[in-house]
Coordinates of C-alpha atoms and ligand atoms in Angstrom, one line a residue:
X1116 CA -5.0 -39.1 17.2
X1117 CA -3.0 -36.2 18.5
X1118 CA -4.1 -32.7 18.0
X1119 CA -3.1 -31.0 14.7
X1120 CA -1.6 -27.6 15.5
X1121 CA -0.5 -25.4 12.6
X1122 CA 1.5 -22.2 13.0
X1123 CA 0.5 -19.7 10.4
X1124 CA 3.6 -17.6 11.1
X1125 CA 7.1 -18.9 11.2
X1126 CA 10.4 -17.7 9.7
X1127 CA 13.4 -19.4 8.2
X1128 CA 16.9 -17.7 8.1
X1129 CA 18.2 -18.1 4.6
X1130 CA 21.9 -18.7 4.0
X1131 CA 23.6 -15.3 4.4
X1132 CA 25.0 -15.3 0.9
X1133 CA 21.8 -16.6 -0.8
X1134 CA 21.3 -13.6 -3.0
X1135 CA 25.0 -12.7 -3.3
X1136 CA 25.6 -16.1 -4.7
X1137 CA 22.3 -16.6 -6.6
X1138 CA 21.8 -13.5 -8.6
X1139 CA 23.3 -13.0 -12.0
X1140 CA 26.7 -11.1 -12.0
X1141 CA 25.2 -7.9 -13.2
X1142 CA 22.8 -7.8 -10.3
X1143 CA 25.1 -8.9 -7.5
X1144 CA 25.9 -5.3 -6.4
X1145 CA 22.2 -5.0 -5.4
X1146 CA 21.9 -8.4 -3.6
X1147 CA 20.2 -8.2 -0.2
X1148 CA 22.5 -9.2 2.6
X1149 CA 23.4 -8.3 6.1
X1150 CA 26.6 -7.0 7.5
X1151 CA 27.8 -5.8 10.8
X1152 CA 28.6 -2.1 11.0
X1153 CA 29.7 -0.9 14.4
X1154 CA 26.9 -1.6 16.9
X1155 CA 24.4 -2.5 14.2
X1156 CA 23.5 -5.5 12.0
X1157 CA 22.6 -3.7 8.7
X1158 CA 20.5 -5.3 5.9
X1159 CA 21.7 -3.6 2.7
X1160 CA 21.2 -3.6 -1.0
X1161 CA 23.9 -1.6 -2.8
X1162 CA 24.2 1.8 -1.1
X1163 CA 20.8 1.4 0.5
X1164 CA 20.6 0.5 4.2
X1165 CA 17.2 -1.2 4.3
X1166 CA 17.1 -2.0 8.0
X1167 CA 19.3 -1.6 11.1
X1168 CA 19.2 -3.8 14.1
X1169 CA 21.1 -2.6 17.2
X1170 CA 23.3 -5.4 18.5
X1171 CA 23.3 -5.7 22.3
X1172 CA 26.2 -6.7 24.4
X1173 CA 26.1 -10.5 25.1
X1174 CA 23.7 -11.3 22.2
X1175 CA 21.4 -9.8 19.7
X1176 CA 18.0 -8.3 20.2
X1177 CA 16.3 -11.6 20.2
X1178 CA 18.0 -12.4 23.6
X1179 CA 15.2 -10.7 25.5
X1180 CA 11.5 -11.6 25.3
X1181 CA 8.7 -9.2 24.7
X1182 CA 6.8 -10.8 27.6
X1183 CA 9.4 -9.3 30.0
X1184 CA 11.4 -12.4 30.6
X1185 CA 15.1 -11.7 31.2
X1186 CA 15.9 -14.3 28.6
X1187 CA 14.0 -17.0 26.9
X1188 CA 14.1 -20.4 28.6
X1189 CA 16.2 -21.6 25.7
X1190 CA 17.3 -20.6 22.2
X1191 CA 15.6 -21.7 19.0
X1192 CA 17.7 -24.3 17.3
X1193 CA 15.9 -24.5 14.0
X1194 CA 16.1 -21.1 12.4
X1195 CA 18.2 -22.3 9.5
X1196 CA 17.9 -26.1 9.5
X1197 CA 15.2 -28.7 9.3
X1198 CA 16.3 -31.1 12.0
X1199 CA 16.4 -28.4 14.7
X1200 CA 13.1 -27.0 13.5
X1201 CA 11.4 -30.3 13.7
X1202 CA 12.8 -30.8 17.3
X1203 CA 11.6 -27.3 18.4
X1204 CA 8.2 -28.0 16.8
X1205 CA 7.8 -31.3 18.6
X1206 CA 8.7 -29.6 22.0
X1207 CA 6.3 -26.8 21.3
X1208 CA 3.4 -29.1 20.2
X1209 CA 3.3 -27.7 16.6
X1210 CA 2.5 -30.2 13.9
X1211 CA 3.1 -28.1 10.7
X1212 CA 3.7 -24.5 9.7
X1213 CA 4.0 -22.0 6.9
X1214 CA 7.5 -20.5 6.7
X1215 CA 8.2 -16.9 5.8
X1216 CA 11.7 -15.6 4.9
X1217 CA 14.0 -13.4 7.0
X1218 CA 16.3 -11.6 4.5
X1219 CA 13.6 -12.1 1.9
X1220 CA 11.2 -10.0 3.9
X1221 CA 13.1 -7.0 2.5
X1222 CA 12.6 -7.9 -1.1
X1223 CA 10.1 -5.1 -1.5
X1224 CA 12.8 -2.5 -0.8
X1225 CA 14.3 -3.4 -4.2
X1226 CA 13.1 -0.8 -6.7
X1227 CA 14.5 -2.3 -9.9
X1228 CA 11.8 -4.7 -11.3
X1229 CA 14.4 -7.0 -12.9
X1230 CA 16.4 -7.3 -9.6
X1231 CA 13.2 -7.8 -7.7
X1232 CA 12.1 -10.6 -10.1
X1233 CA 15.5 -12.3 -10.0
X1234 CA 15.6 -12.1 -6.1
X1235 CA 12.2 -13.7 -5.8
X1236 CA 13.2 -16.5 -8.2
X1237 CA 16.4 -17.2 -6.2
X1238 CA 14.5 -17.2 -2.9
X1239 CA 11.6 -19.4 -4.3
X1240 CA 13.9 -21.9 -5.8
X1241 CA 16.0 -22.2 -2.6
X1242 CA 12.8 -22.5 -0.5
X1243 CA 11.5 -25.2 -2.7
X1244 CA 14.7 -27.3 -2.4
X1245 CA 15.2 -26.5 1.3
X1246 CA 11.7 -27.9 2.3
X1247 CA 11.6 -30.7 -0.3
X1248 CA 10.7 -34.0 1.3
X1249 CA 8.9 -32.2 4.1
X1250 CA 6.0 -30.6 2.3
X1251 CA 3.3 -32.1 4.6
X1252 CA 5.0 -30.4 7.5
X1253 CA 6.1 -27.1 5.9
X1254 CA 3.9 -25.0 3.6
X1255 CA 6.3 -23.5 1.0
X1256 CA 5.6 -19.9 0.7
X1257 CA 6.9 -17.9 -2.3
X1258 CA 7.7 -14.3 -2.6
X1259 CA 6.0 -12.5 -5.6
X1260 CA 7.6 -9.6 -7.4
X1261 CA 5.3 -6.6 -7.7
X1262 CA 7.3 -3.8 -9.4
X1263 CA 6.0 -5.1 -12.7
X1264 CA 2.7 -7.0 -12.4
X1265 CA 3.5 -9.1 -15.5
X1266 CA 6.4 -10.5 -13.4
X1267 CA 3.9 -11.2 -10.6
X1268 CA 1.8 -13.5 -12.8
X1269 CA 4.8 -15.2 -14.2
X1270 CA 6.3 -16.1 -10.8
X1271 CA 2.9 -17.0 -9.4
X1272 CA 2.4 -19.6 -12.2
X1273 CA 6.0 -20.8 -11.9
X1274 CA 5.8 -21.6 -8.2
X1275 CA 2.3 -23.0 -8.4
X1276 CA 3.7 -25.5 -10.9
X1277 CA 6.2 -26.5 -8.2
X1278 CA 3.2 -27.1 -5.8
X1279 CA 3.5 -24.0 -3.7
X1280 CA 0.1 -23.1 -2.1
X1281 CA 1.0 -19.7 -0.7
X1282 CA 2.7 -16.6 -2.0
X1283 CA 3.6 -13.3 -0.4
X1284 CA 2.4 -9.9 -1.5
X1285 CA 3.5 -6.8 0.3
X1286 CA 1.4 -5.7 3.3
X1287 CA 1.9 -2.1 2.3
X1288 CA 1.7 -1.1 -1.4
X1289 CA 4.9 0.9 -1.8
X1290 CA 5.1 4.1 -3.9
X1291 CA 5.3 3.1 -7.5
X1292 CA 3.0 0.1 -7.5
X1293 CA -0.8 0.0 -7.7
X1294 CA -2.8 0.3 -4.4
X1295 CA -4.9 -2.8 -3.6
X1296 CA -8.1 -1.0 -4.8
X1297 CA -6.7 -0.8 -8.3
X1298 CA -8.2 -3.1 -10.9
X1299 CA -4.7 -3.7 -12.1
X1300 CA -4.6 -6.5 -9.5
X1301 CA -7.5 -8.4 -11.0
X1302 CA -5.5 -10.7 -13.3
X1303 CA -3.2 -11.6 -10.4
X1304 CA -6.1 -12.4 -8.0
X1305 CA -7.9 -14.2 -10.7
X1306 CA -4.9 -16.4 -11.5
X1307 CA -4.2 -17.1 -7.8
X1308 CA -7.8 -18.2 -7.3
X1309 CA -7.6 -20.5 -10.3
X1310 CA -4.3 -22.0 -9.2
X1311 CA -5.4 -22.4 -5.6
X1312 CA -2.5 -20.2 -4.2
X1313 CA -3.4 -18.2 -1.2
X1314 CA -1.9 -14.7 -0.9
X1315 CA -0.2 -13.9 2.4
X1316 CA 0.5 -10.4 3.6
X1317 CA 3.1 -10.5 6.4
X1318 CA 3.3 -7.5 8.6
X1319 CA 6.0 -5.0 7.8
X1320 CA 6.5 -6.1 4.2
X1321 CA 6.6 -3.1 1.8
X1322 CA 7.3 -0.7 4.7
X1323 CA 10.2 1.6 4.4
X1324 CA 10.6 1.9 8.1
X1325 CA 8.7 0.5 11.0
X1326 CA 10.0 3.2 13.3
X1327 CA 7.7 6.2 12.6
X1328 CA 6.9 7.5 16.1
X1329 CA 9.6 8.8 18.5
X1330 CA 9.4 9.7 22.1
X1331 CA 7.2 8.4 24.9
X1332 CA 5.3 5.3 24.0
X1333 CA 6.9 5.1 20.5
X1334 CA 7.7 1.4 20.6
X1335 CA 4.1 0.5 21.6
X1336 CA 2.7 2.9 19.0
X1337 CA 4.9 1.7 16.1
X1338 CA 4.4 -2.0 16.7
X1339 CA 0.6 -1.7 17.5
X1340 CA 0.1 0.3 14.3
X1341 CA 1.5 -2.6 12.3
X1342 CA -2.0 -4.0 12.4
X1343 CA -3.2 -1.0 10.4
X1344 CA -1.2 -2.2 7.4
X1345 CA -3.3 -5.3 7.2
X1346 CA -6.5 -3.3 7.8
X1347 CA -5.7 -0.9 5.0
X1348 CA -4.8 -3.7 2.6
X1349 CA -8.0 -5.7 3.3
X1350 CA -10.1 -2.6 3.3
X1351 CA -8.8 -1.7 -0.2
X1352 CA -9.1 -5.2 -1.6
X1353 CA -12.7 -5.4 -0.3
X1354 CA -14.0 -1.9 -1.0
X1355 CA -12.2 -1.6 -4.4
X1356 CA -13.8 -4.8 -5.6
X1357 CA -10.7 -6.9 -6.4
X1358 CA -11.8 -9.7 -4.0
X1359 CA -15.5 -9.4 -5.1
X1360 CA -14.6 -9.8 -8.7
X1361 CA -12.3 -12.7 -8.0
X1362 CA -14.2 -14.9 -5.5
X1363 CA -11.8 -17.8 -5.6
X1364 CA -8.9 -15.6 -4.3
X1365 CA -7.9 -15.9 -0.7
X1366 CA -5.9 -13.5 1.4
X1367 CA -4.4 -14.0 4.8
X1368 CA -2.9 -11.2 6.9
X1369 CA 0.0 -12.5 9.0
X1370 CA 1.3 -11.2 12.4
X1371 CA -1.0 -8.2 12.6
X1372 CA -3.3 -9.7 15.1
X1373 CA -6.8 -10.7 14.2
X1374 CA -9.2 -9.0 16.5
X1375 CA -9.5 -5.9 14.2
X1376 CA -11.1 -8.0 11.5
X1377 CA -14.5 -8.1 13.1
X1378 CA -14.5 -4.4 13.7
X1379 CA -13.4 -3.7 10.1
X1380 CA -16.1 -6.0 8.7
X1381 CA -18.9 -4.3 10.8
X1382 CA -17.7 -0.8 10.1
X1383 CA -17.4 -1.4 6.3
X1384 CA -20.9 -2.7 6.2
X1385 CA -22.2 0.3 8.1
X1386 CA -20.4 2.7 5.8
X1387 CA -21.3 0.8 2.6
X1388 CA -25.0 1.3 3.5
X1389 CA -24.9 4.7 5.2
X1390 CA -22.9 6.4 2.5
X1391 CA -24.4 4.3 -0.4
X1392 CA -24.9 7.4 -2.6
X1393 CA -21.1 7.8 -2.8
X1394 CA -20.2 4.1 -3.0
X1395 CA -18.6 2.8 -6.1
X1396 CA -18.0 0.2 -7.3
X1397 CA -21.1 -1.5 -6.0
X1398 CA -20.2 -4.9 -4.6
X1399 CA -22.2 -8.1 -5.2
X1400 CA -22.1 -8.9 -1.5
X1401 CA -21.7 -6.9 1.7
X1402 CA -18.1 -6.2 2.7
X1403 CA -18.5 -8.5 5.8
X1404 CA -19.6 -11.4 3.5
X1405 CA -16.6 -10.9 1.3
X1406 CA -14.4 -10.9 4.4
X1407 CA -16.0 -14.1 5.7
X1408 CA -15.5 -15.9 2.5
X1409 CA -12.0 -14.7 1.4
X1410 CA -10.0 -13.2 4.3
X1411 CA -8.0 -14.9 7.1
X1412 CA -5.9 -13.5 9.8
X1413 CA -3.2 -15.0 12.0
X1414 CA -2.9 -14.1 15.7
X1415 CA -0.7 -15.1 18.6
X1416 CA -2.3 -13.7 21.8
X1417 CA -5.3 -11.4 21.0
X1418 CA -8.2 -13.7 22.0
X1419 CA -10.8 -11.0 21.3
X1420 CA -10.8 -12.4 17.7
X1421 CA -12.1 -15.7 19.1
X1422 CA -14.8 -13.9 21.2
X1423 CA -15.9 -11.9 18.1
X1424 CA -15.9 -14.9 15.7
X1425 CA -19.6 -14.7 15.0
X1426 CA -18.8 -11.7 12.8
X1427 CA -15.9 -13.0 10.8
X1428 CA -16.6 -16.7 11.0
X1429 CA -14.2 -18.8 13.1
X1430 CA -12.8 -19.9 9.7
X1431 CA -11.1 -16.6 9.4
X1432 CA -8.8 -17.2 12.3
X1433 CA -5.5 -19.0 12.3
X1434 CA -3.2 -19.2 15.3
X1435 CA 0.6 -18.6 14.6
X1436 CA 3.7 -18.6 16.7
X1437 CA 6.1 -16.3 14.8
X1438 CA 9.0 -18.8 15.5
X1439 CA 11.8 -18.0 16.1
X1440 CA 11.2 -14.3 16.9
X1441 CA 11.4 -13.0 20.4
X1442 CA 8.0 -11.4 20.2
X1443 CA 6.5 -14.8 19.3
X1444 CA 5.3 -17.6 21.5
X1445 CA 8.5 -19.7 21.5
X1446 CA 9.4 -21.4 23.8
X1447 CA 6.2 -20.9 25.7
X1448 CA 3.7 -22.2 23.0
X1449 CA 2.2 -25.0 25.1
X1450 CA 1.3 -22.4 27.9
X1451 CA -0.1 -20.0 25.3
X1452 CA -2.2 -22.7 23.7
X1453 CA -3.4 -24.0 27.0
X1454 CA -5.0 -20.6 27.8
X1455 CA -6.1 -19.7 24.3
X1456 CA -9.8 -20.5 24.8
X1457 CA -10.0 -19.9 28.5
X1458 CA -13.5 -18.6 29.5
X1459 CA -14.7 -18.7 25.9
X1460 CA -17.8 -20.8 25.0
X1461 CA -16.6 -22.6 21.8
X1462 CA -17.0 -26.1 20.4
X1463 CA -14.0 -28.5 20.2
X1464 CA -14.4 -28.5 16.4
X1465 CA -14.1 -24.8 16.1
X1466 CA -11.0 -24.9 18.4
X1467 CA -9.5 -27.5 16.1
X1468 CA -10.2 -25.3 13.1
X1469 CA -8.5 -22.2 14.7
X1470 CA -5.5 -24.3 15.8
X1471 CA -5.1 -26.0 12.4
X1472 CA -8.1 -26.9 10.3
X1473 CA -8.5 -23.5 8.8
X1474 CA -4.9 -23.4 7.7
X1475 CA -5.1 -27.0 6.4
X1476 CA -7.9 -26.0 4.1
X1477 CA -6.4 -22.7 3.0
X1478 CA -3.0 -24.2 2.2
X1479 CA -4.4 -27.5 0.9
X1480 CA -2.6 -29.7 3.3
X1481 CA -3.2 -33.4 3.2
X1482 CA -5.4 -33.5 6.3
X1483 CA -8.6 -35.3 5.3
X1484 CA -10.2 -34.7 8.8
X1485 CA -10.5 -31.1 7.9
X1486 CA -11.7 -31.5 4.4
X1487 CA -15.0 -29.9 5.2
X1488 CA -15.4 -26.8 7.4
X1489 CA -17.1 -27.3 10.8
Ligands
MN418 MN1 6.2 -13.3 11.5

């Protein structure tokens, strides 16, 4: 039997007019879409420019690779179609994946709760039909509205009924919505636990602007700091008690690296005891135990998470490619995977879990060989 490799981070490019076409007429002026403006590709909603990507001569910014290659060996052919995607996956040695949006990543820039709700519904319905017939290969991942938490529960139940096993919440809680240590999240995390839908927090979601630092080192600082969004979210969900009170809920942080999870778990335990006199709410378990039981992280390259797995449990770790993005592992995935465990003393079963088994259990894939953890 060939090795099961699951990518916990992939993206699909939606039809450019998905929201322009799909939203009710009254909401169309606010539909998220991209348009070229001079040297930039701008993602906009109404008058709001959500994101600007500088277009480079001879291709867009995905034409160069973060690893310093002049250009990738070849272009991804499956960003917006299943056949190309399956071909790229076969070449890369990836068996299955969870697929995140592209335009839809900007949903949390919408401030009107009704437009946000309608946008998630349009995206989730499209996602469901796009991947229908391939649900053993692609984990359908919904986007949940959060500007009105009653909409969150409504949409969570609606997509769970379609068989979705994953749903996005913002990595950063925007101004105007409750922070993740707020008990207002309890009904949502309770419902997700009961429905068996895992929450996924993809890096950058909920952020107004990734570019905060300027000047020397700014790019490294801005992109490195993206892991802090995941840290802050998990810290709040653990310390505030939302995960402790809803033990069936599962949360995965995507594309923020994973090595920080061990440090966060150990540090939170230390603080929880050392500053006990100030700690409330009291938790039923230590922070690290809650993290081991309920939190997962995806990573591409940072192997320190594997070395530190005795803290988080190897079950917390899921490898992901970030296909088709330039900063991801495409088209070098086989090389990355071949070196992933170099010099690390780890069993074959634990390797298989990190490469696929942990995701198979989290997203309830039909993979009986991973039914029980190692
Ligand atoms: Mn990604």
